[in-house]
Amino acid sequence: MAITTLIYSDSGKGKTSSIRNLDVNDTLLIQCFDKPLPFKDRGFEKYVISNTARILQKIQSTNKNIIVIDDFTYLMTFNFMNRLNEKGFDKFNILANDIYNLFYNCIYNVPNTKRIYIFGHEENIVVVDTVLTKCKTMGKLIDDKINLEGMVTIVLKAIIRNRKYMFSVQNNGFDTVKTPFEMFNEILIDNDLKIVDNAIKAYYNINTSTEDKEENTQNNIQDSIQDNIQDSIQDNIQDNIQEPKLKRRPPRNKGEIFLGDVTKGEDIPFDEI
C-alpha cells in the first residue's frame, strides 16, 4: 500500500512549484496536460498522459519511488469533455469509476515504499450553512459515493500567507486538510514537497531514496571492511600462538596415578620439551 497524498488549491498557489527540490533521479512526474514547469527543470522524468489506465500502467512499471500526478482535476475534465455529446448518466458513472480506480490502485496496488502525490483544484461547497473548502470533483456521484479525501490519510492545501507560499497541514474546521498525529509540528510549512516527503519517510520508516541507498551501501562496505580486518587479526593471533610440545615423563613413584587439576598448576604427567 503506497502512501498517497492529496494536495489541492486554486491555480497559482504553488502546487506544481512544490516539486522543485525533489530528487530528479527518484521522481516520476505525470502531467495530465502539457505545460511548462514554473521553475527551471533539473531533468525530471516527465510524461504527459490524460488516460487513467495509461497513468496506472506507468505508475506500476516505474522504478521511481516518488510519483507526482499534476493534476487529476484536468484528468476528470478531459474525460468529461470527450463524452460531452453522450446522452444519459452513464458518462458520469464512467467518470466516477475512472477516478475511483486511480485512487484505489495508487493506494492498494503500488508497493508501500512508494509515495504518490496527487494534485487537484479546490472548490467551495455549502454544508448546513457552512462553507467548506475541498478538492474539486466533477459530478455529484463522486462526492456522494466515494469521498476522495476519505480514501487517503494525508491531505494538504496550498495557500499564500503574507506573500509566502505555504502548505496547510492541519484542519481549520472549514476544509478537508489532515495529516497523521505528530507528523508535523507546525500548522503551516513551506510549500516544499521534499520537506513533506522526508516527513512521510521518517514517520513511516521508509528508507528508499537514492541518497539513502548510497549511504547504506557505503555503510555496508565499511562494515564489511571492518569485519574482514577483525577476522584477519584474529586469524593471525591464532596462527602465532604456539601450543607447547609435551612429552610423557616416567612416573616419579611406582604406580603413580595423576589426579591433579591442571588449571591450578598442579603437577601433570607431562613435561614441556
PDB file of N, CA and C in Angstrom, residues 146-185:
ATOM      1  N   ILE A 146     -18.044   8.359  -3.085  1.00  0.00           N
ATOM      2  CA  ILE A 146     -16.629   7.987  -2.972  1.00  0.00           C
ATOM      3  C   ILE A 146     -15.923   8.748  -1.852  1.00  0.00           C
ATOM      4  N   ASN A 147     -16.000  10.082  -1.845  1.00  0.00           N
ATOM      5  CA  ASN A 147     -15.292  10.919  -0.867  1.00  0.00           C
ATOM      6  C   ASN A 147     -13.788  10.681  -0.966  1.00  0.00           C
ATOM      7  N   LEU A 148     -13.139  11.340  -1.927  1.00  0.00           N
ATOM      8  CA  LEU A 148     -11.722  11.109  -2.207  1.00  0.00           C
ATOM      9  C   LEU A 148     -10.830  11.374  -1.000  1.00  0.00           C
ATOM     10  N   GLU A 149     -11.116  12.452  -0.267  1.00  0.00           N
ATOM     11  CA  GLU A 149     -10.290  12.750   0.908  1.00  0.00           C
ATOM     12  C   GLU A 149     -10.346  11.628   1.941  1.00  0.00           C
ATOM     13  N   GLY A 150     -11.469  10.928   1.974  1.00  0.00           N
ATOM     14  CA  GLY A 150     -11.592   9.834   2.923  1.00  0.00           C
ATOM     15  C   GLY A 150     -10.771   8.610   2.550  1.00  0.00           C
ATOM     16  N   MET A 151     -10.302   8.551   1.311  1.00  0.00           N
ATOM     17  CA  MET A 151      -9.516   7.398   0.857  1.00  0.00           C
ATOM     18  C   MET A 151      -8.043   7.505   1.207  1.00  0.00           C
ATOM     19  N   VAL A 152      -7.583   8.700   1.608  1.00  0.00           N
ATOM     20  CA  VAL A 152      -6.166   8.900   1.909  1.00  0.00           C
ATOM     21  C   VAL A 152      -6.002   9.412   3.336  1.00  0.00           C
ATOM     22  N   THR A 153      -4.797   9.271   3.856  1.00  0.00           N
ATOM     23  CA  THR A 153      -4.503   9.714   5.228  1.00  0.00           C
ATOM     24  C   THR A 153      -3.970  11.135   5.268  1.00  0.00           C
ATOM     25  N   ILE A 154      -3.377  11.587   4.167  1.00  0.00           N
ATOM     26  CA  ILE A 154      -2.745  12.911   4.143  1.00  0.00           C
ATOM     27  C   ILE A 154      -3.390  13.774   3.066  1.00  0.00           C
ATOM     28  N   VAL A 155      -3.929  14.923   3.491  1.00  0.00           N
ATOM     29  CA  VAL A 155      -4.493  15.912   2.571  1.00  0.00           C
ATOM     30  C   VAL A 155      -3.906  17.268   2.926  1.00  0.00           C
ATOM     31  N   LEU A 156      -3.259  17.916   1.973  1.00  0.00           N
ATOM     32  CA  LEU A 156      -2.651  19.225   2.190  1.00  0.00           C
ATOM     33  C   LEU A 156      -3.345  20.260   1.316  1.00  0.00           C
ATOM     34  N   LYS A 157      -3.274  21.502   1.752  1.00  0.00           N
ATOM     35  CA  LYS A 157      -3.832  22.597   0.976  1.00  0.00           C
ATOM     36  C   LYS A 157      -2.756  23.656   0.765  1.00  0.00           C
ATOM     37  N   ALA A 158      -2.522  24.020  -0.487  1.00  0.00           N
ATOM     38  CA  ALA A 158      -1.551  25.062  -0.795  1.00  0.00           C
ATOM     39  C   ALA A 158      -2.199  26.426  -0.612  1.00  0.00           C
ATOM     40  N   ILE A 159      -1.535  27.297   0.130  1.00  0.00           N
ATOM     41  CA  ILE A 159      -2.088  28.623   0.403  1.00  0.00           C
ATOM     42  C   ILE A 159      -0.984  29.668   0.283  1.00  0.00           C
ATOM     43  N   ILE A 160      -1.395  30.925   0.287  1.00  0.00           N
ATOM     44  CA  ILE A 160      -0.447  32.038   0.330  1.00  0.00           C
ATOM     45  C   ILE A 160      -0.741  32.837   1.590  1.00  0.00           C
ATOM     46  N   ARG A 161       0.277  32.982   2.446  1.00  0.00           N
ATOM     47  CA  ARG A 161       0.116  33.697   3.707  1.00  0.00           C
ATOM     48  C   ARG A 161       1.243  34.719   3.830  1.00  0.00           C
ATOM     49  N   ASN A 162       0.870  36.006   3.890  1.00  0.00           N
ATOM     50  CA  ASN A 162       1.864  37.085   3.962  1.00  0.00           C
ATOM     51  C   ASN A 162       2.857  36.998   2.806  1.00  0.00           C
ATOM     52  N   ARG A 163       2.317  36.718   1.615  1.00  0.00           N
ATOM     53  CA  ARG A 163       3.075  36.636   0.368  1.00  0.00           C
ATOM     54  C   ARG A 163       4.066  35.473   0.347  1.00  0.00           C
ATOM     55  N   LYS A 164       3.881  34.530   1.244  1.00  0.00           N
ATOM     56  CA  LYS A 164       4.709  33.326   1.256  1.00  0.00           C
ATOM     57  C   LYS A 164       3.850  32.138   0.854  1.00  0.00           C
ATOM     58  N   TYR A 165       4.439  31.268   0.024  1.00  0.00           N
ATOM     59  CA  TYR A 165       3.739  30.065  -0.423  1.00  0.00           C
ATOM     60  C   TYR A 165       3.921  28.974   0.629  1.00  0.00           C
ATOM     61  N   MET A 166       2.799  28.447   1.115  1.00  0.00           N
ATOM     62  CA  MET A 166       2.826  27.511   2.233  1.00  0.00           C
ATOM     63  C   MET A 166       1.927  26.310   1.961  1.00  0.00           C
ATOM     64  N   PHE A 167       2.117  25.271   2.773  1.00  0.00           N
ATOM     65  CA  PHE A 167       1.178  24.161   2.841  1.00  0.00           C
ATOM     66  C   PHE A 167       0.478  24.208   4.193  1.00  0.00           C
ATOM     67  N   SER A 168      -0.844  24.147   4.190  1.00  0.00           N
ATOM     68  CA  SER A 168      -1.583  23.948   5.434  1.00  0.00           C
ATOM     69  C   SER A 168      -1.632  22.455   5.711  1.00  0.00           C
ATOM     70  N   VAL A 169      -1.230  22.055   6.924  1.00  0.00           N
ATOM     71  CA  VAL A 169      -1.153  20.634   7.256  1.00  0.00           C
ATOM     72  C   VAL A 169      -2.106  20.253   8.391  1.00  0.00           C
ATOM     73  N   GLN A 170      -2.936  21.202   8.811  1.00  0.00           N
ATOM     74  CA  GLN A 170      -3.875  20.926   9.896  1.00  0.00           C
ATOM     75  C   GLN A 170      -5.239  21.519   9.563  1.00  0.00           C
ATOM     76  N   ASN A 171      -6.269  20.759   9.817  1.00  0.00           N
ATOM     77  CA  ASN A 171      -7.632  21.183   9.508  1.00  0.00           C
ATOM     78  C   ASN A 171      -8.005  22.431  10.309  1.00  0.00           C
ATOM     79  N   ASN A 172      -8.644  23.390   9.631  1.00  0.00           N
ATOM     80  CA  ASN A 172      -9.057  24.610  10.319  1.00  0.00           C
ATOM     81  C   ASN A 172     -10.547  24.630  10.634  1.00  0.00           C
ATOM     82  N   GLY A 173     -11.208  23.501  10.417  1.00  0.00           N
ATOM     83  CA  GLY A 173     -12.637  23.429  10.671  1.00  0.00           C
ATOM     84  C   GLY A 173     -13.497  23.755   9.471  1.00  0.00           C
ATOM     85  N   PHE A 174     -12.870  24.292   8.402  1.00  0.00           N
ATOM     86  CA  PHE A 174     -13.617  24.683   7.208  1.00  0.00           C
ATOM     87  C   PHE A 174     -12.983  24.125   5.932  1.00  0.00           C
ATOM     88  N   ASP A 175     -12.152  23.118   6.084  1.00  0.00           N
ATOM     89  CA  ASP A 175     -11.553  22.479   4.913  1.00  0.00           C
ATOM     90  C   ASP A 175     -11.408  20.984   5.189  1.00  0.00           C
ATOM     91  N   THR A 176     -10.735  20.271   4.298  1.00  0.00           N
ATOM     92  CA  THR A 176     -10.587  18.815   4.450  1.00  0.00           C
ATOM     93  C   THR A 176      -9.134  18.411   4.679  1.00  0.00           C
ATOM     94  N   VAL A 177      -8.308  19.364   5.112  1.00  0.00           N
ATOM     95  CA  VAL A 177      -6.898  19.093   5.370  1.00  0.00           C
ATOM     96  C   VAL A 177      -6.746  18.124   6.541  1.00  0.00           C
ATOM     97  N   LYS A 178      -5.779  17.217   6.427  1.00  0.00           N
ATOM     98  CA  LYS A 178      -5.496  16.297   7.538  1.00  0.00           C
ATOM     99  C   LYS A 178      -4.121  15.674   7.341  1.00  0.00           C
ATOM    100  N   THR A 179      -3.434  15.420   8.458  1.00  0.00           N
ATOM    101  CA  THR A 179      -2.158  14.712   8.465  1.00  0.00           C
ATOM    102  C   THR A 179      -2.101  13.849   9.722  1.00  0.00           C
ATOM    103  N   PRO A 180      -1.269  12.803   9.727  1.00  0.00           N
ATOM    104  CA  PRO A 180      -1.170  11.941  10.909  1.00  0.00           C
ATOM    105  C   PRO A 180      -0.690  12.706  12.138  1.00  0.00           C
ATOM    106  N   PHE A 181      -1.077  12.217  13.283  1.00  0.00           N
ATOM    107  CA  PHE A 181      -0.735  12.840  14.564  1.00  0.00           C
ATOM    108  C   PHE A 181       0.774  12.929  14.723  1.00  0.00           C
ATOM    109  N   GLU A 182       1.261  14.156  14.984  1.00  0.00           N
ATOM    110  CA  GLU A 182       2.666  14.452  15.258  1.00  0.00           C
ATOM    111  C   GLU A 182       3.576  14.260  14.050  1.00  0.00           C
ATOM    112  N   MET A 183       3.028  14.200  12.831  1.00  0.00           N
ATOM    113  CA  MET A 183       3.892  14.177  11.654  1.00  0.00           C
ATOM    114  C   MET A 183       4.559  15.532  11.463  1.00  0.00           C
ATOM    115  N   PHE A 184       3.816  16.609  11.738  1.00  0.00           N
ATOM    116  CA  PHE A 184       4.351  17.964  11.624  1.00  0.00           C
ATOM    117  C   PHE A 184       4.132  18.707  12.943  1.00  0.00           C
ATOM    118  N   ASN A 185       5.086  19.570  13.252  1.00  0.00           N
ATOM    119  CA  ASN A 185       4.985  20.349  14.492  1.00  0.00           C
ATOM    120  C   ASN A 185       4.283  21.682  14.289  1.00  0.00           C
TER     121      ASN A 185
END
